[in-house]
């Protein structure tokens, strides 16, 4: 019985010391973490490309639109085009402008393969 009470007392003391440590150094750790997060670029955790379309389509932009490498094979380009057009087709509520850019990207990449 007394051994159980001693163990409970030691457990409570350990929780108290851990809480005190967390309270004292938690503020410092959170400030350090905030500074580190602010020093990272904003696009580090974003999987989307930030920016609009270029006036003239480039191979890089076409690859970004379709989600393939600019040097991808025709098969990969066609598969990526089909996958994206299923999601963005104007008949299913997609944007006509976005669909045109997707088609332009496919045409641009395929024209360079010929």
Coordinates of N, CA, C and O in Angstrom, one line a residue:
X1 N 0.8 -1.2 0.0 CA 0.0 0.0 0.0 C 0.9 1.3 0.0 O 0.6 2.2 -0.8
X2 N 1.9 1.3 0.9 CA 2.7 2.5 0.9 C 3.6 2.6 -0.3 O 3.9 3.7 -0.8
X3 N 4.0 1.5 -0.9 CA 4.8 1.5 -2.1 C 3.9 2.2 -3.2 O 4.5 2.9 -4.0
X4 N 2.7 1.8 -3.3 CA 1.8 2.4 -4.3 C 1.7 3.9 -4.1 O 1.7 4.7 -5.1
X5 N 1.5 4.4 -2.9 CA 1.4 5.8 -2.6 C 2.7 6.5 -2.9 O 2.7 7.7 -3.4
X6 N 3.9 5.9 -2.7 CA 5.2 6.5 -3.0 C 5.3 6.6 -4.5 O 5.8 7.7 -5.0
X7 N 4.9 5.6 -5.2 CA 4.9 5.6 -6.7 C 4.0 6.7 -7.3 O 4.4 7.4 -8.2
X8 N 2.8 6.9 -6.7 CA 1.9 8.0 -7.1 C 2.6 9.3 -6.9 O 2.5 10.2 -7.7
X9 N 3.2 9.5 -5.7 CA 3.8 10.7 -5.4 C 5.0 11.0 -6.3 O 5.2 12.2 -6.8
X10 N 5.8 10.0 -6.6 CA 6.9 10.2 -7.5 C 6.4 10.6 -8.9 O 7.0 11.4 -9.6
X11 N 5.3 9.9 -9.4 CA 4.7 10.2 -10.7 C 4.2 11.6 -10.7 O 4.4 12.3 -11.7
X12 N 3.6 12.1 -9.7 CA 3.1 13.5 -9.6 C 4.2 14.5 -9.6 O 4.1 15.5 -10.3
X13 N 5.3 14.2 -8.9 CA 6.5 15.0 -8.9 C 7.1 15.1 -10.3 O 7.5 16.2 -10.8
X14 N 7.2 14.0 -11.0 CA 7.7 14.0 -12.4 C 6.9 14.8 -13.3 O 7.4 15.6 -14.1
X15 N 5.5 14.7 -13.2 CA 4.6 15.5 -14.0 C 4.8 16.9 -13.7 O 4.8 17.8 -14.6
X16 N 5.0 17.3 -12.5 CA 5.1 18.7 -12.1 C 6.4 19.3 -12.6 O 6.4 20.4 -13.2
X17 N 7.5 18.5 -12.5 CA 8.8 19.0 -13.1 C 8.7 19.1 -14.6 O 9.2 20.1 -15.2
X18 N 8.1 18.2 -15.3 CA 8.0 18.2 -16.7 C 7.1 19.4 -17.1 O 7.4 20.1 -18.1
X19 N 6.0 19.7 -16.4 CA 5.2 20.8 -16.7 C 5.9 22.1 -16.5 O 5.8 23.1 -17.3
X20 N 6.7 22.2 -15.4 CA 7.5 23.4 -15.1 C 8.5 23.7 -16.3 O 8.6 24.8 -16.7
X21 N 9.2 22.6 -16.7 CA 10.1 22.7 -17.8 C 9.5 23.2 -19.1 O 9.9 24.1 -19.7
X22 N 8.3 22.6 -19.4 CA 7.6 22.9 -20.6 C 7.1 24.4 -20.5 O 7.2 25.1 -21.5
X23 N 6.7 24.8 -19.4 CA 6.2 26.2 -19.2 C 7.3 27.2 -19.4 O 7.1 28.2 -20.0
X24 N 8.5 26.9 -18.8 CA 9.6 27.8 -18.9 C 10.2 27.9 -20.3 O 10.5 29.0 -20.8
X25 N 10.4 26.8 -20.9 CA 11.1 26.7 -22.2 C 10.2 26.6 -23.4 O 10.7 26.7 -24.5
X26 N 9.0 26.5 -23.2 CA 8.0 26.3 -24.3 C 7.9 27.6 -25.0 O 7.8 27.7 -26.3
X27 N 7.9 28.8 -24.3 CA 7.8 30.1 -25.0 C 9.0 30.3 -25.9 O 8.9 30.8 -27.0
X28 N 10.2 30.0 -25.4 CA 11.4 30.2 -26.2 C 11.4 29.3 -27.4 O 11.7 29.7 -28.5
X29 N 11.0 28.0 -27.2 CA 10.9 27.1 -28.3 C 9.9 27.5 -29.4 O 10.1 27.4 -30.6
X30 N 8.7 28.0 -29.0 CA 7.7 28.5 -29.9 C 8.2 29.7 -30.7 O 7.9 29.9 -31.9
X31 N 8.9 30.6 -30.0 CA 9.4 31.8 -30.7 C 10.5 31.4 -31.7 O 10.5 31.9 -32.8
X32 N 11.3 30.5 -31.4 CA 12.4 30.0 -32.3 C 11.7 29.3 -33.5 O 12.1 29.5 -34.6
X33 N 10.7 28.5 -33.2 CA 10.0 27.8 -34.3 C 9.3 28.8 -35.3 O 9.4 28.7 -36.5
X34 N 8.7 29.9 -34.7 CA 8.1 30.9 -35.5 C 9.1 31.6 -36.4 O 8.8 31.9 -37.6
X35 N 10.2 31.9 -35.8 CA 11.3 32.6 -36.6 C 11.7 31.7 -37.8 O 11.9 32.2 -38.9
X36 N 11.9 30.4 -37.5 CA 12.3 29.5 -38.5 C 11.3 29.4 -39.6 O 11.6 29.3 -40.8
X37 N 10.0 29.3 -39.3 CA 8.9 29.2 -40.2 C 8.8 30.5 -41.1 O 8.5 30.4 -42.3
X38 N 9.1 31.6 -40.5 CA 9.0 32.9 -41.2 C 10.1 33.0 -42.2 O 10.0 33.7 -43.2
X39 N 11.3 32.4 -41.9 CA 12.4 32.5 -42.8 C 12.3 31.6 -44.0 O 13.0 31.8 -45.0
X40 N 11.4 30.6 -44.0 CA 11.2 29.8 -45.2 C 10.4 30.6 -46.2 O 9.5 31.4 -45.9
X41 N 10.6 30.3 -47.5 CA 9.8 30.9 -48.5 C 8.3 30.5 -48.4 O 8.0 29.4 -48.0
X42 N 7.4 31.3 -48.9 CA 6.0 31.0 -48.7 C 5.5 29.8 -49.6 O 4.6 29.1 -49.3
X43 N 6.2 29.6 -50.7 CA 5.8 28.5 -51.6 C 6.4 27.1 -51.2 O 6.2 26.2 -51.9
X44 N 7.1 27.1 -50.1 CA 7.8 25.8 -49.7 C 6.8 24.7 -49.5 O 7.0 23.6 -49.9
X45 N 5.7 25.0 -48.9 CA 4.7 23.9 -48.6 C 3.5 23.9 -49.5 O 2.6 23.2 -49.3
X46 N 3.6 24.6 -50.6 CA 2.5 24.6 -51.6 C 2.9 23.8 -52.8 O 4.0 23.8 -53.3
X47 N 2.0 22.9 -53.2 CA 2.2 22.1 -54.4 C 1.7 22.7 -55.6 O 1.8 22.1 -56.7
X48 N 1.2 23.9 -55.5 CA 0.7 24.6 -56.7 C 1.6 25.7 -57.2 O 2.3 26.3 -56.4
X49 N 1.7 25.9 -58.4 CA 2.5 26.9 -59.0 C 1.9 28.3 -58.8 O 0.7 28.5 -59.2
X50 N 2.6 29.2 -58.2 CA 2.1 30.6 -58.0 C 2.5 31.4 -59.2 O 3.6 31.6 -59.6
X51 N 1.5 32.0 -59.8 CA 1.7 32.9 -61.0 C 0.7 32.6 -62.1 O 0.0 31.6 -62.1
X52 N 0.6 33.6 -63.0 CA -0.3 33.5 -64.1 C 0.4 32.8 -65.3 O 1.5 32.2 -65.2
X53 N -0.3 32.9 -66.4 CA 0.2 32.3 -67.7 C 1.1 33.3 -68.4 O 0.9 34.5 -68.3
X54 N 2.0 32.7 -69.1 CA 2.9 33.6 -69.9 C 2.2 34.0 -71.2 O 1.2 33.3 -71.6
X55 N 2.6 35.1 -71.8 CA 1.9 35.6 -73.0 C 2.1 34.5 -74.1 O 1.2 34.3 -74.9
X56 N 3.3 34.0 -74.2 CA 3.6 32.9 -75.2 C 4.0 31.7 -74.5 O 4.8 31.7 -73.6
X57 N 3.3 30.6 -74.8 CA 3.5 29.3 -74.2 C 5.0 28.8 -74.3 O 5.5 28.8 -75.5
X58 N 5.6 28.4 -73.3 CA 7.0 27.8 -73.3 C 6.9 26.4 -73.0 O 5.9 25.9 -72.5
X59 N 8.0 25.6 -73.2 CA 8.0 24.2 -72.9 C 7.8 24.0 -71.4 O 7.1 23.1 -70.9
X60 N 8.5 24.9 -70.6 CA 8.4 24.8 -69.2 C 7.0 25.0 -68.7 O 6.5 24.2 -67.8
X61 N 6.3 26.0 -69.2 CA 5.0 26.3 -68.8 C 4.0 25.2 -69.2 O 3.1 24.8 -68.4
X62 N 4.2 24.6 -70.4 CA 3.4 23.5 -70.8 C 3.5 22.3 -70.0 O 2.6 21.6 -69.6
X63 N 4.8 22.1 -69.6 CA 5.0 21.0 -68.6 C 4.4 21.2 -67.3 O 3.8 20.2 -66.7
X64 N 4.4 22.4 -66.8 CA 3.8 22.7 -65.5 C 2.3 22.6 -65.6 O 1.6 22.1 -64.6
X65 N 1.7 23.0 -66.7 CA 0.2 22.9 -66.8 C -0.2 21.4 -66.8 O -1.2 21.0 -66.1
X66 N 0.5 20.6 -67.6 CA 0.1 19.2 -67.7 C 0.7 18.3 -66.6 O 0.2 17.2 -66.4
X67 N 1.6 18.8 -65.8 CA 2.2 18.1 -64.7 C 3.2 17.0 -65.2 O 3.3 16.0 -64.5
X68 N 3.8 17.2 -66.3 CA 4.8 16.3 -66.9 C 6.1 17.0 -67.2 O 6.1 18.3 -67.2
X69 N 7.1 16.3 -67.4 CA 8.4 16.9 -67.8 C 8.3 17.4 -69.2 O 7.6 16.8 -70.0
X70 N 9.0 18.5 -69.5 CA 8.9 19.0 -70.9 C 9.5 18.0 -71.9 O 9.2 18.1 -73.1
X71 N 10.3 17.1 -71.4 CA 10.8 16.1 -72.3 C 10.1 14.8 -72.3 O 10.6 13.7 -72.7
X72 N 8.8 14.8 -71.7 CA 8.1 13.5 -71.6 C 7.7 13.0 -73.0 O 7.6 13.7 -74.0
X73 N 7.4 11.7 -73.0 CA 7.0 11.0 -74.2 C 5.6 11.5 -74.6 O 4.8 12.0 -73.8
X74 N 5.2 11.2 -75.9 CA 3.9 11.5 -76.3 C 2.8 10.8 -75.5 O 1.7 11.4 -75.3
X75 N 3.1 9.6 -75.2 CA 2.1 8.8 -74.4 C 1.8 9.5 -73.0 O 0.7 9.6 -72.7
X76 N 2.9 9.9 -72.3 CA 2.7 10.5 -71.0 C 2.0 11.8 -71.2 O 1.1 12.2 -70.4
X77 N 2.3 12.6 -72.3 CA 1.6 13.8 -72.5 C 0.1 13.6 -72.7 O -0.7 14.3 -72.2
X78 N -0.2 12.6 -73.6 CA -1.6 12.4 -73.8 C -2.4 11.9 -72.6 O -3.5 12.3 -72.4
X79 N -1.7 11.0 -71.8 CA -2.4 10.6 -70.5 C -2.6 11.7 -69.6 O -3.7 11.8 -69.0
X80 N -1.6 12.6 -69.4 CA -1.8 13.7 -68.5 C -2.9 14.7 -69.1 O -3.7 15.2 -68.3
X81 N -2.9 14.9 -70.4 CA -3.9 15.7 -71.0 C -5.3 15.2 -70.7 O -6.2 15.9 -70.3
X82 N -5.5 13.9 -70.9 CA -6.8 13.3 -70.7 C -7.2 13.4 -69.3 O -8.4 13.7 -69.0
X83 N -6.3 13.1 -68.3 CA -6.6 13.1 -66.9 C -7.0 14.5 -66.5 O -8.0 14.7 -65.8
X84 N -6.3 15.6 -67.0 CA -6.6 16.9 -66.6 C -7.9 17.4 -67.2 O -8.7 18.1 -66.6
X85 N -8.1 17.0 -68.5 CA -9.3 17.5 -69.2 C -10.6 16.9 -68.6 O -11.7 17.5 -68.7
X86 N -10.5 15.7 -68.1 CA -11.7 15.0 -67.5 C -12.1 15.9 -66.3 O -13.3 16.1 -66.1
X87 N -11.1 16.4 -65.6 CA -11.5 17.3 -64.4 C -11.9 18.7 -64.8 O -12.6 19.3 -64.0
X88 N -11.3 19.2 -65.9 CA -11.5 20.6 -66.2 C -12.4 20.9 -67.5 O -12.3 22.0 -68.0
X89 N -13.1 19.9 -68.0 CA -13.8 20.1 -69.2 C -14.9 21.1 -69.0 O -15.6 21.1 -68.1
X90 N -15.1 22.0 -70.0 CA -16.2 23.0 -69.9 C -17.6 22.4 -69.8 O -18.4 23.0 -69.2
X91 N -17.8 21.3 -70.4 CA -19.1 20.7 -70.4 C -19.5 20.2 -69.0 O -20.6 19.9 -68.6
X92 N -18.4 20.0 -68.1 CA -18.6 19.6 -66.8 C -18.4 20.7 -65.7 O -18.1 20.4 -64.6
X93 N -18.5 21.9 -66.2 CA -18.4 23.0 -65.3 C -17.0 23.7 -65.2 O -16.7 24.5 -64.4
X94 N -16.1 23.2 -66.1 CA -14.7 23.8 -66.1 C -14.7 25.1 -66.8 O -15.6 25.4 -67.6
X95 N -13.6 25.7 -66.7 CA -13.4 27.0 -67.4 C -12.9 26.8 -68.8 O -12.1 25.9 -69.1
X96 N -13.5 27.6 -69.7 CA -13.2 27.5 -71.1 C -11.7 27.9 -71.3 O -11.0 27.3 -72.1
X97 N -11.3 29.0 -70.6 CA -10.0 29.5 -70.7 C -8.9 28.5 -70.3 O -7.9 28.2 -70.9
X98 N -9.2 27.8 -69.1 CA -8.3 26.8 -68.6 C -8.2 25.6 -69.6 O -7.1 25.1 -69.8
X99 N -9.3 25.2 -70.1 CA -9.3 24.1 -71.1 C -8.5 24.5 -72.3 O -7.8 23.6 -72.8
X100 N -8.6 25.7 -72.8 CA -7.9 26.1 -73.9 C -6.4 26.1 -73.6 O -5.6 25.7 -74.5
X101 N -6.0 26.5 -72.4 CA -4.6 26.5 -72.0 C -4.1 25.1 -71.9 O -2.9 24.8 -72.3
X102 N -4.9 24.2 -71.4 CA -4.5 22.7 -71.3 C -4.3 22.2 -72.7 O -3.3 21.5 -73.0
X103 N -5.2 22.5 -73.6 CA -5.1 22.0 -75.0 C -3.8 22.6 -75.7 O -3.1 22.0 -76.4
X104 N -3.6 23.9 -75.4 CA -2.4 24.6 -76.0 C -1.1 24.0 -75.5 O -0.2 23.8 -76.2
X105 N -1.1 23.6 -74.2 CA 0.1 23.0 -73.6 C 0.3 21.6 -74.3 O 1.5 21.3 -74.6
X106 N -0.7 20.8 -74.5 CA -0.6 19.5 -75.1 C -0.1 19.7 -76.5 O 0.9 19.0 -77.0
X107 N -0.7 20.6 -77.3 CA -0.2 20.9 -78.7 C 1.2 21.3 -78.7 O 2.0 20.9 -79.6
X108 N 1.6 22.2 -77.8 CA 2.9 22.7 -77.8 C 4.0 21.6 -77.5 O 5.0 21.6 -78.2
X109 N 3.7 20.8 -76.5 CA 4.6 19.7 -76.2 C 4.7 18.7 -77.3 O 5.7 18.1 -77.6
X110 N 3.5 18.4 -77.9 CA 3.5 17.3 -79.0 C 4.2 17.9 -80.3 O 4.8 17.1 -81.0
X111 N 4.0 19.2 -80.5 CA 4.6 19.7 -81.7 C 6.2 19.7 -81.7 O 6.8 19.6 -82.7
X112 N 6.7 19.7 -80.5 CA 8.2 19.6 -80.3 C 8.7 18.2 -80.4 O 9.9 18.0 -80.6
X113 N 7.8 17.2 -80.3 CA 8.2 15.8 -80.4 C 8.2 15.3 -81.9 O 8.8 14.3 -82.2
X114 N 7.6 16.1 -82.8 CA 7.5 15.6 -84.2 C 8.8 15.7 -84.9 O 9.8 16.2 -84.6

